Amino acid sequence: MRIFSCIQPTGRKHLGNYLGAIRGYVEGQDRGDAVYCIVDLHALTVGPDPAELRRSLYDTTAILLAAGLDPARCILFRQSDVREHTELCWVLATVASYGELSRMTQFKEKSAQHKQFVSSGLFFYPVLQAADILAYDTDEVPIGEDQKQHIELTREIAQRFNARFGETLVVPTHRIPPVGARIQDLQSPGKRMSTTASTEQGAVYILDAPGSVQRKFRTAVTDSGTEIVRGPDKAGITNLIEILSVVRGVDPAAIEREFAGLGYGAFKAAVGDAVVEYLAPVRERYEKLRADEAGLEATLADGAAKAHAIASRTLARVRAAMGIGAPG
Ligand code: TYM
């Protein structure tokens, strides 16, 4: 079984990325043939500074390795190193409709955020994402809930392609964790924790200092009640229960029982301590990995060679099926 997913190199990775997705990438190494990609071409859609983009790519690579991705057990590579992604993006753009791309929630949100200049790359973003996935004959894509619509579009594109050109592409499914698929902002618990939309206090970054993590949880917005239970009118407390449940590896109901009768203050402090402890090994391993840029480059180059070998075979099938390129 092929497991494939990607992550953006922009900005700092946060607890939502970790609990919703990175955790699933690490587990994927034990469950199948795992391939992971850092999508610098997607990052270009919002015009990052070039030097900053390169730094962020190394930061993200080191975070993934520190979190437990093992180049001996998975393929880890940089999207722009494997040219097949852009070629497949173009051919799939001829199969995806303008209407369905216009309906993508993330396009609508991001184009509202970047009002001065909405690149057409931002519009094409989900097609490149479909190309990433379909180039690897992917069976399963570990993701957080916010990416579900993009995977549904990918399935739609693959099915339409196969119906028009014959069975060529594997139709993937998403794998969304039962708890932790949508970690909310600590200051605005009605909103998803996000690199671009969250404030400094609202997002917990994987590399935050322990004191800062504890402070962010201590000041997390909750409600005027007193009960530590999940509920539709208790977005803040529900989020904290879910975070603690994932970090401890227990059911959310077990957390509710354990903290019944305790005050919000003590609960928030306990969640902060548990998250600090959970992230500590990642923070410790990160510094050494990040300091060795040549080592990171070597890992990415090795990953790109292996990724290219897979993607080029898919592209050969796609070209033949569509009648482009030299025959045979
Ligand atoms: P990115 O880099 O924004 O996010 C990486 C992963 O983190 C998940 N995630 C969350 N999970 C739980 N709670 C949150 N608050 C939260 N915020 C983010 C995301 O769902 C994602 O799984 N478009 C993708 C990158 C991409 C991709 C792909 C993903 C490009 N091509 C192919 C899968 C397959 C993105 O922006 O991820």
CSV table of C-alpha atoms and ligand atoms in Angstrom, one decimal:
chain,number,residue,atom,x,y,z
A,1,MET,CA,0.0,0.0,0.0
A,2,ARG,CA,1.3,3.4,-1.0
A,3,ILE,CA,0.9,6.2,1.6
A,4,PHE,CA,1.6,9.7,0.4
A,5,SER,CA,1.3,13.2,1.8
A,6,CYS,CA,2.8,16.7,1.6
A,7,ILE,CA,3.4,19.6,3.8
A,8,GLN,CA,4.1,23.3,3.0
A,9,PRO,CA,7.5,24.8,3.9
A,10,THR,CA,6.0,28.2,4.6
A,11,GLY,CA,6.0,29.6,8.2
A,12,ARG,CA,6.4,27.6,11.3
A,13,LYS,CA,4.7,24.3,11.7
A,14,HIS,CA,2.2,24.1,14.6
A,15,LEU,CA,0.5,21.7,16.9
A,16,GLY,CA,-2.4,21.3,14.4
A,17,ASN,CA,0.0,20.1,11.7
A,18,TYR,CA,1.6,17.8,14.2
A,19,LEU,CA,-1.5,16.1,15.6
A,20,GLY,CA,-3.5,16.2,12.5
A,21,ALA,CA,-0.9,15.1,10.0
A,22,ILE,CA,2.8,14.6,10.9
A,23,ARG,CA,1.9,12.0,13.5
A,24,GLY,CA,0.1,10.1,10.7
A,25,TYR,CA,3.1,10.4,8.4
A,26,VAL,CA,5.3,8.7,11.1
A,27,GLU,CA,2.8,5.9,11.6
A,28,GLY,CA,2.5,5.5,7.8
A,29,GLN,CA,6.1,4.2,7.8
A,30,ASP,CA,4.9,1.1,9.7
A,31,ARG,CA,1.8,0.6,7.6
A,32,GLY,CA,3.0,0.8,4.0
A,33,ASP,CA,5.3,2.2,1.5
A,34,ALA,CA,5.5,5.9,2.7
A,35,VAL,CA,6.4,8.9,0.5
A,36,TYR,CA,6.4,12.5,1.8
A,37,CYS,CA,7.0,15.7,0.0
A,38,ILE,CA,7.7,19.3,1.0
A,39,VAL,CA,5.8,21.5,-1.4
A,40,ASP,CA,7.9,24.5,-2.2
A,41,LEU,CA,6.0,25.0,-5.5
A,42,HIS,CA,2.7,25.3,-3.7
A,43,ALA,CA,4.4,27.9,-1.4
A,44,LEU,CA,5.2,30.1,-4.4
A,45,THR,CA,1.5,30.8,-4.8
A,46,VAL,CA,1.6,33.4,-2.1
A,47,GLY,CA,4.9,35.0,-3.2
A,48,PRO,CA,7.4,34.2,-0.4
A,49,ASP,CA,10.8,35.8,-0.1
A,50,PRO,CA,13.3,33.4,-1.9
A,51,ALA,CA,15.9,33.2,0.9
A,52,GLU,CA,13.1,32.8,3.5
A,53,LEU,CA,11.6,30.0,1.4
A,54,ARG,CA,14.9,28.1,1.3
A,55,ARG,CA,15.3,28.5,5.1
A,56,SER,CA,11.7,27.4,5.8
A,57,LEU,CA,12.2,24.3,3.6
A,58,TYR,CA,15.2,23.3,5.7
A,59,ASP,CA,13.3,24.1,8.9
A,60,THR,CA,10.4,21.9,7.8
A,61,THR,CA,12.7,19.0,6.6
A,62,ALA,CA,14.4,19.0,10.0
A,63,ILE,CA,11.1,19.1,11.9
A,64,LEU,CA,9.9,16.1,9.9
A,65,LEU,CA,13.0,14.1,10.6
A,66,ALA,CA,13.0,15.2,14.3
A,67,ALA,CA,9.4,14.0,14.5
A,68,GLY,CA,10.4,10.5,13.4
A,69,LEU,CA,10.5,10.3,9.6
A,70,ASP,CA,13.3,7.9,8.9
A,71,PRO,CA,14.8,8.2,5.4
A,72,ALA,CA,15.6,4.4,5.6
A,73,ARG,CA,11.9,3.7,5.9
A,74,CYS,CA,10.2,6.4,3.8
A,75,ILE,CA,11.0,8.7,0.8
A,76,LEU,CA,11.3,12.3,1.8
A,77,PHE,CA,11.8,14.9,-1.0
A,78,ARG,CA,11.3,18.5,-2.2
A,79,GLN,CA,8.6,18.9,-4.7
A,80,SER,CA,10.6,21.2,-7.1
A,81,ASP,CA,13.3,18.5,-7.5
A,82,VAL,CA,10.8,16.2,-9.3
A,83,ARG,CA,9.7,17.8,-12.5
A,84,GLU,CA,6.9,15.3,-13.1
A,85,HIS,CA,4.7,17.2,-10.6
A,86,THR,CA,4.4,20.2,-12.8
A,87,GLU,CA,4.0,18.3,-16.0
A,88,LEU,CA,1.2,16.2,-14.5
A,89,CYS,CA,-0.3,19.4,-13.0
A,90,TRP,CA,-0.7,20.8,-16.5
A,91,VAL,CA,-2.3,17.7,-18.0
A,92,LEU,CA,-4.7,17.4,-15.1
A,93,ALA,CA,-5.6,21.1,-15.4
A,94,THR,CA,-7.2,20.1,-18.7
A,95,VAL,CA,-9.3,17.5,-16.9
A,96,ALA,CA,-10.4,19.7,-13.9
A,97,SER,CA,-13.1,22.2,-14.6
A,98,TYR,CA,-12.9,25.9,-13.9
A,99,GLY,CA,-16.2,25.6,-11.9
A,100,GLU,CA,-14.9,23.0,-9.5
A,101,LEU,CA,-11.7,24.9,-8.8
A,102,SER,CA,-13.7,28.1,-8.2
A,103,ARG,CA,-15.6,26.2,-5.5
A,104,MET,CA,-12.6,25.3,-3.4
A,105,THR,CA,-13.0,26.7,0.1
A,106,GLN,CA,-9.2,27.3,0.6
A,107,PHE,CA,-9.0,29.2,-2.7
A,108,LYS,CA,-11.8,31.4,-1.6
A,109,GLU,CA,-10.3,32.0,1.8
A,110,LYS,CA,-6.7,32.6,0.6
A,111,SER,CA,-7.8,34.8,-2.3
A,112,ALA,CA,-9.7,36.9,0.3
A,113,GLN,CA,-6.5,37.2,2.4
A,114,HIS,CA,-4.3,38.2,-0.5
A,115,LYS,CA,-6.7,40.7,-2.1
A,116,GLN,CA,-4.0,43.0,-3.7
A,117,PHE,CA,-2.8,40.2,-5.9
A,118,VAL,CA,-4.4,36.8,-6.3
A,119,SER,CA,-2.0,34.7,-8.4
A,120,SER,CA,-3.4,32.3,-10.9
A,121,GLY,CA,-1.1,29.7,-9.3
A,122,LEU,CA,-3.4,30.0,-6.2
A,123,PHE,CA,-6.3,29.0,-8.4
A,124,PHE,CA,-4.3,26.0,-9.8
A,125,TYR,CA,-3.1,25.0,-6.3
A,126,PRO,CA,-5.5,22.0,-5.9
A,127,VAL,CA,-4.6,20.7,-9.4
A,128,LEU,CA,-0.9,20.6,-8.4
A,129,GLN,CA,-2.0,18.9,-5.2
A,130,ALA,CA,-3.8,16.3,-7.3
A,131,ALA,CA,-0.7,15.8,-9.4
A,132,ASP,CA,1.4,15.3,-6.3
A,133,ILE,CA,-0.8,12.5,-5.1
A,134,LEU,CA,-1.6,10.9,-8.4
A,135,ALA,CA,2.0,10.8,-9.6
A,136,TYR,CA,2.7,8.1,-6.9
A,137,ASP,CA,-0.2,5.7,-7.4
A,138,THR,CA,-1.3,6.7,-3.9
A,139,ASP,CA,-3.7,4.5,-2.0
A,140,GLU,CA,-4.0,6.6,1.1
A,141,VAL,CA,-3.3,10.3,2.0
A,142,PRO,CA,-2.9,11.1,5.7
A,143,ILE,CA,-4.2,14.7,6.2
A,144,GLY,CA,-6.1,17.0,8.6
A,145,GLU,CA,-9.7,17.7,8.0
A,146,ASP,CA,-9.1,21.0,6.2
A,147,GLN,CA,-7.6,19.1,3.2
A,148,LYS,CA,-10.5,16.8,2.7
A,149,GLN,CA,-12.1,18.9,-0.1
A,150,HIS,CA,-8.8,18.8,-2.0
A,151,ILE,CA,-8.6,15.0,-1.8
A,152,GLU,CA,-12.2,14.7,-2.9
A,153,LEU,CA,-11.3,16.8,-5.9
A,154,THR,CA,-8.3,14.6,-6.6
A,155,ARG,CA,-10.5,11.5,-6.6
A,156,GLU,CA,-12.9,13.3,-8.9
A,157,ILE,CA,-10.1,14.2,-11.3
A,158,ALA,CA,-8.6,10.7,-11.3
A,159,GLN,CA,-12.0,9.1,-11.9
A,160,ARG,CA,-12.7,11.5,-14.8
A,161,PHE,CA,-9.3,10.9,-16.3
A,162,ASN,CA,-9.7,7.1,-16.1
A,163,ALA,CA,-13.2,7.3,-17.6
A,164,ARG,CA,-11.9,9.4,-20.6
A,165,PHE,CA,-8.5,7.7,-21.2
A,166,GLY,CA,-8.8,4.2,-19.7
A,167,GLU,CA,-7.6,2.9,-16.3
A,168,THR,CA,-4.4,4.9,-15.7
A,169,LEU,CA,-4.5,6.6,-12.3
A,170,VAL,CA,-5.0,5.1,-8.9
A,171,VAL,CA,-8.0,6.7,-7.1
A,172,PRO,CA,-6.7,7.6,-3.5
A,173,THR,CA,-8.6,7.8,-0.2
A,174,HIS,CA,-7.9,10.2,2.6
A,175,ARG,CA,-6.9,9.1,6.1
A,176,ILE,CA,-8.1,11.6,8.7
A,177,PRO,CA,-7.5,10.8,12.4
A,178,PRO,CA,-10.6,10.3,14.5
A,179,VAL,CA,-9.4,12.9,17.1
A,180,GLY,CA,-7.0,15.7,16.3
A,181,ALA,CA,-8.0,16.3,12.7
A,182,ARG,CA,-8.9,19.8,13.5
A,183,ILE,CA,-7.0,21.5,16.2
A,184,GLN,CA,-8.5,25.0,17.0
A,185,ASP,CA,-6.9,28.3,17.6
A,186,LEU,CA,-6.3,28.7,21.4
A,187,GLN,CA,-7.4,32.4,21.3
A,188,SER,CA,-10.3,32.0,18.8
A,189,PRO,CA,-11.5,28.4,19.4
A,190,GLY,CA,-14.1,28.8,16.7
A,191,LYS,CA,-11.3,28.9,14.1
A,192,ARG,CA,-8.7,26.4,13.0
A,193,MET,CA,-5.2,26.8,14.3
A,194,SER,CA,-3.3,28.0,11.2
A,195,THR,CA,0.1,29.4,10.2
A,196,THR,CA,-1.4,32.3,8.3
A,197,ALA,CA,-4.6,33.2,10.2
A,198,SER,CA,-3.7,32.5,13.9
A,199,THR,CA,-2.1,35.1,16.1
A,200,GLU,CA,1.2,34.3,18.0
A,201,GLN,CA,-0.8,33.5,21.1
A,202,GLY,CA,-3.4,31.4,19.3
A,203,ALA,CA,-1.0,28.9,17.7
A,204,VAL,CA,1.4,26.6,19.5
A,205,TYR,CA,4.5,26.0,17.3
A,206,ILE,CA,6.4,22.8,17.5
A,207,LEU,CA,9.6,24.6,18.2
A,208,ASP,CA,8.1,27.0,20.8
A,209,ALA,CA,10.1,27.2,24.1
A,210,PRO,CA,8.4,25.2,26.9
A,211,GLY,CA,7.6,28.4,28.9
A,212,SER,CA,5.8,29.9,25.9
A,213,VAL,CA,3.8,26.7,25.3
A,214,GLN,CA,2.7,26.7,28.9
A,215,ARG,CA,1.8,30.4,28.8
A,216,LYS,CA,-0.3,29.9,25.6
A,217,PHE,CA,-2.3,27.1,27.2
A,218,ARG,CA,-2.7,29.0,30.5
A,219,THR,CA,-4.2,32.0,28.6
A,220,ALA,CA,-6.3,29.8,26.2
A,221,VAL,CA,-9.8,31.2,25.8
A,222,THR,CA,-12.5,28.9,27.2
A,223,ASP,CA,-16.1,29.8,28.4
A,224,SER,CA,-17.9,31.0,31.5
A,225,GLY,CA,-18.9,27.6,32.6
A,226,THR,CA,-17.0,25.2,35.0
A,227,GLU,CA,-17.3,21.8,33.5
A,228,ILE,CA,-14.6,20.0,31.7
A,229,VAL,CA,-16.7,18.3,29.0
A,230,ARG,CA,-17.0,18.5,25.2
A,231,GLY,CA,-19.9,20.4,23.8
A,232,PRO,CA,-21.0,22.6,20.9
A,233,ASP,CA,-21.0,25.7,23.1
A,234,LYS,CA,-17.6,24.8,24.6
A,235,ALA,CA,-15.2,25.1,21.6
A,236,GLY,CA,-12.2,26.0,23.8
A,237,ILE,CA,-12.6,23.2,26.3
A,238,THR,CA,-13.4,20.7,23.6
A,239,ASN,CA,-10.2,21.6,21.8
A,240,LEU,CA,-8.1,21.2,25.0
A,241,ILE,CA,-9.7,17.9,25.8
A,242,GLU,CA,-9.0,16.6,22.3
A,243,ILE,CA,-5.4,17.9,22.4
A,244,LEU,CA,-4.7,16.2,25.7
A,245,SER,CA,-6.4,13.0,24.5
A,246,VAL,CA,-4.1,12.7,21.4
A,247,VAL,CA,-1.0,13.6,23.3
A,248,ARG,CA,-1.7,11.1,26.1
A,249,GLY,CA,-3.0,8.5,23.6
A,250,VAL,CA,-6.3,8.0,25.4
A,251,ASP,CA,-10.0,8.5,24.6
A,252,PRO,CA,-11.4,12.0,25.1
A,253,ALA,CA,-14.0,10.6,27.5
A,254,ALA,CA,-11.2,9.3,29.7
A,255,ILE,CA,-9.9,12.9,29.9
A,256,GLU,CA,-13.4,14.2,30.9
A,257,ARG,CA,-13.6,11.6,33.7
A,258,GLU,CA,-10.1,12.3,35.0
A,259,PHE,CA,-10.6,16.0,35.2
A,260,ALA,CA,-14.3,16.0,36.4
A,261,GLY,CA,-14.7,18.5,39.3
A,262,LEU,CA,-11.3,20.2,38.7
A,263,GLY,CA,-11.1,23.9,37.7
A,264,TYR,CA,-10.3,25.3,34.3
A,265,GLY,CA,-7.0,26.7,35.5
A,266,ALA,CA,-5.6,23.4,36.7
A,267,PHE,CA,-6.8,21.7,33.5
A,268,LYS,CA,-5.2,24.2,31.2
A,269,ALA,CA,-1.9,23.9,33.1
A,270,ALA,CA,-2.1,20.1,32.8
A,271,VAL,CA,-2.6,20.3,29.0
A,272,GLY,CA,0.3,22.7,28.7
A,273,ASP,CA,2.6,20.4,30.7
A,274,ALA,CA,1.6,17.4,28.6
A,275,VAL,CA,2.2,19.2,25.3
A,276,VAL,CA,5.6,20.4,26.5
A,277,GLU,CA,6.5,16.9,27.4
A,278,TYR,CA,5.2,15.5,24.1
A,279,LEU,CA,7.1,18.0,21.9
A,280,ALA,CA,10.4,17.9,24.0
A,281,PRO,CA,12.0,15.0,22.1
A,282,VAL,CA,11.2,16.7,18.7
A,283,ARG,CA,12.7,20.0,19.9
A,284,GLU,CA,15.8,18.2,21.2
A,285,ARG,CA,16.5,16.3,18.0
A,286,TYR,CA,15.7,19.4,15.8
A,287,GLU,CA,18.7,21.6,16.6
A,288,LYS,CA,21.3,19.0,15.5
A,289,LEU,CA,19.4,18.1,12.3
A,290,ARG,CA,18.8,21.7,11.3
A,291,ALA,CA,22.5,22.6,11.9
A,292,ASP,CA,23.5,20.2,9.1
A,293,GLU,CA,22.2,21.7,5.9
A,294,ALA,CA,24.5,19.5,3.8
A,295,GLY,CA,23.0,16.5,5.5
A,296,LEU,CA,19.4,17.7,4.9
A,297,GLU,CA,20.3,18.3,1.2
A,298,ALA,CA,21.7,14.8,0.9
A,299,THR,CA,18.5,13.3,2.4
A,300,LEU,CA,16.3,15.3,0.0
A,301,ALA,CA,18.5,14.5,-3.0
A,302,ASP,CA,18.3,10.8,-2.2
A,303,GLY,CA,14.5,11.1,-1.7
A,304,ALA,CA,14.1,13.0,-5.0
A,305,ALA,CA,15.9,10.3,-7.0
A,306,LYS,CA,13.6,7.6,-5.6
A,307,ALA,CA,10.5,9.7,-6.1
A,308,HIS,CA,11.5,10.5,-9.7
A,309,ALA,CA,11.8,6.8,-10.4
A,310,ILE,CA,8.1,6.3,-9.3
A,311,ALA,CA,6.6,9.5,-10.8
A,312,SER,CA,8.3,9.0,-14.2
A,313,ARG,CA,6.6,5.7,-14.7
A,314,THR,CA,3.2,7.2,-13.9
A,315,LEU,CA,3.9,10.0,-16.4
A,316,ALA,CA,4.9,7.5,-19.1
A,317,ARG,CA,1.4,5.9,-18.6
A,318,VAL,CA,-0.3,9.2,-18.6
A,319,ARG,CA,1.4,10.4,-21.8
A,320,ALA,CA,0.6,7.2,-23.6
A,321,ALA,CA,-3.0,7.3,-22.5
A,322,MET,CA,-3.5,10.9,-23.6
A,323,GLY,CA,-1.6,10.6,-26.9
A,324,ILE,CA,1.1,13.1,-26.2
A,325,GLY,CA,4.9,12.7,-26.6
A,326,ALA,CA,6.6,10.2,-28.9
A,327,PRO,CA,4.8,6.9,-29.1
A,328,GLY,CA,6.2,3.7,-27.6
B,1,TYM,P1,-0.3,22.4,5.2
B,1,TYM,O1,1.2,22.4,5.1
B,1,TYM,O2,-1.0,23.6,5.4
B,1,TYM,O3,-0.6,21.4,6.4
B,1,TYM,C1,0.0,20.2,6.6
B,1,TYM,C2,-1.0,19.2,7.2
B,1,TYM,O4,-1.4,19.7,8.5
B,1,TYM,C3,-2.9,19.6,8.5
B,1,TYM,N1,-3.4,20.7,9.4
B,1,TYM,C4,-4.1,20.5,10.5
B,1,TYM,N2,-4.5,19.4,11.1
B,1,TYM,C5,-5.3,19.5,12.3
B,1,TYM,N3,-5.6,20.7,12.8
B,1,TYM,C6,-5.2,21.9,12.2
B,1,TYM,N4,-5.4,23.1,12.8
B,1,TYM,C7,-4.4,21.8,11.0
B,1,TYM,N5,-3.8,22.7,10.2
B,1,TYM,C8,-3.2,22.0,9.2
B,1,TYM,C9,-3.3,19.7,7.1
B,1,TYM,O5,-4.6,19.1,6.9
B,1,TYM,C10,-2.3,19.0,6.3
B,1,TYM,O6,-2.5,17.6,6.3
B,1,TYM,N6,-2.4,21.7,0.7
B,1,TYM,C11,-1.6,21.0,1.7
B,1,TYM,C12,-0.2,20.6,1.2
B,1,TYM,C13,-0.3,19.6,0.0
B,1,TYM,C14,-0.7,18.3,0.1
B,1,TYM,C15,-0.5,17.7,-1.2
B,1,TYM,C16,-1.3,17.5,1.2
B,1,TYM,C17,0.1,19.8,-1.2
B,1,TYM,N7,0.0,18.7,-2.0
B,1,TYM,C18,-0.8,16.4,-1.4
B,1,TYM,C19,-1.6,16.2,0.9
B,1,TYM,C20,-1.4,15.6,-0.4
B,1,TYM,C21,-1.3,22.1,2.8
B,1,TYM,O7,-1.4,23.2,2.6
B,1,TYM,O8,-0.8,21.5,4.0
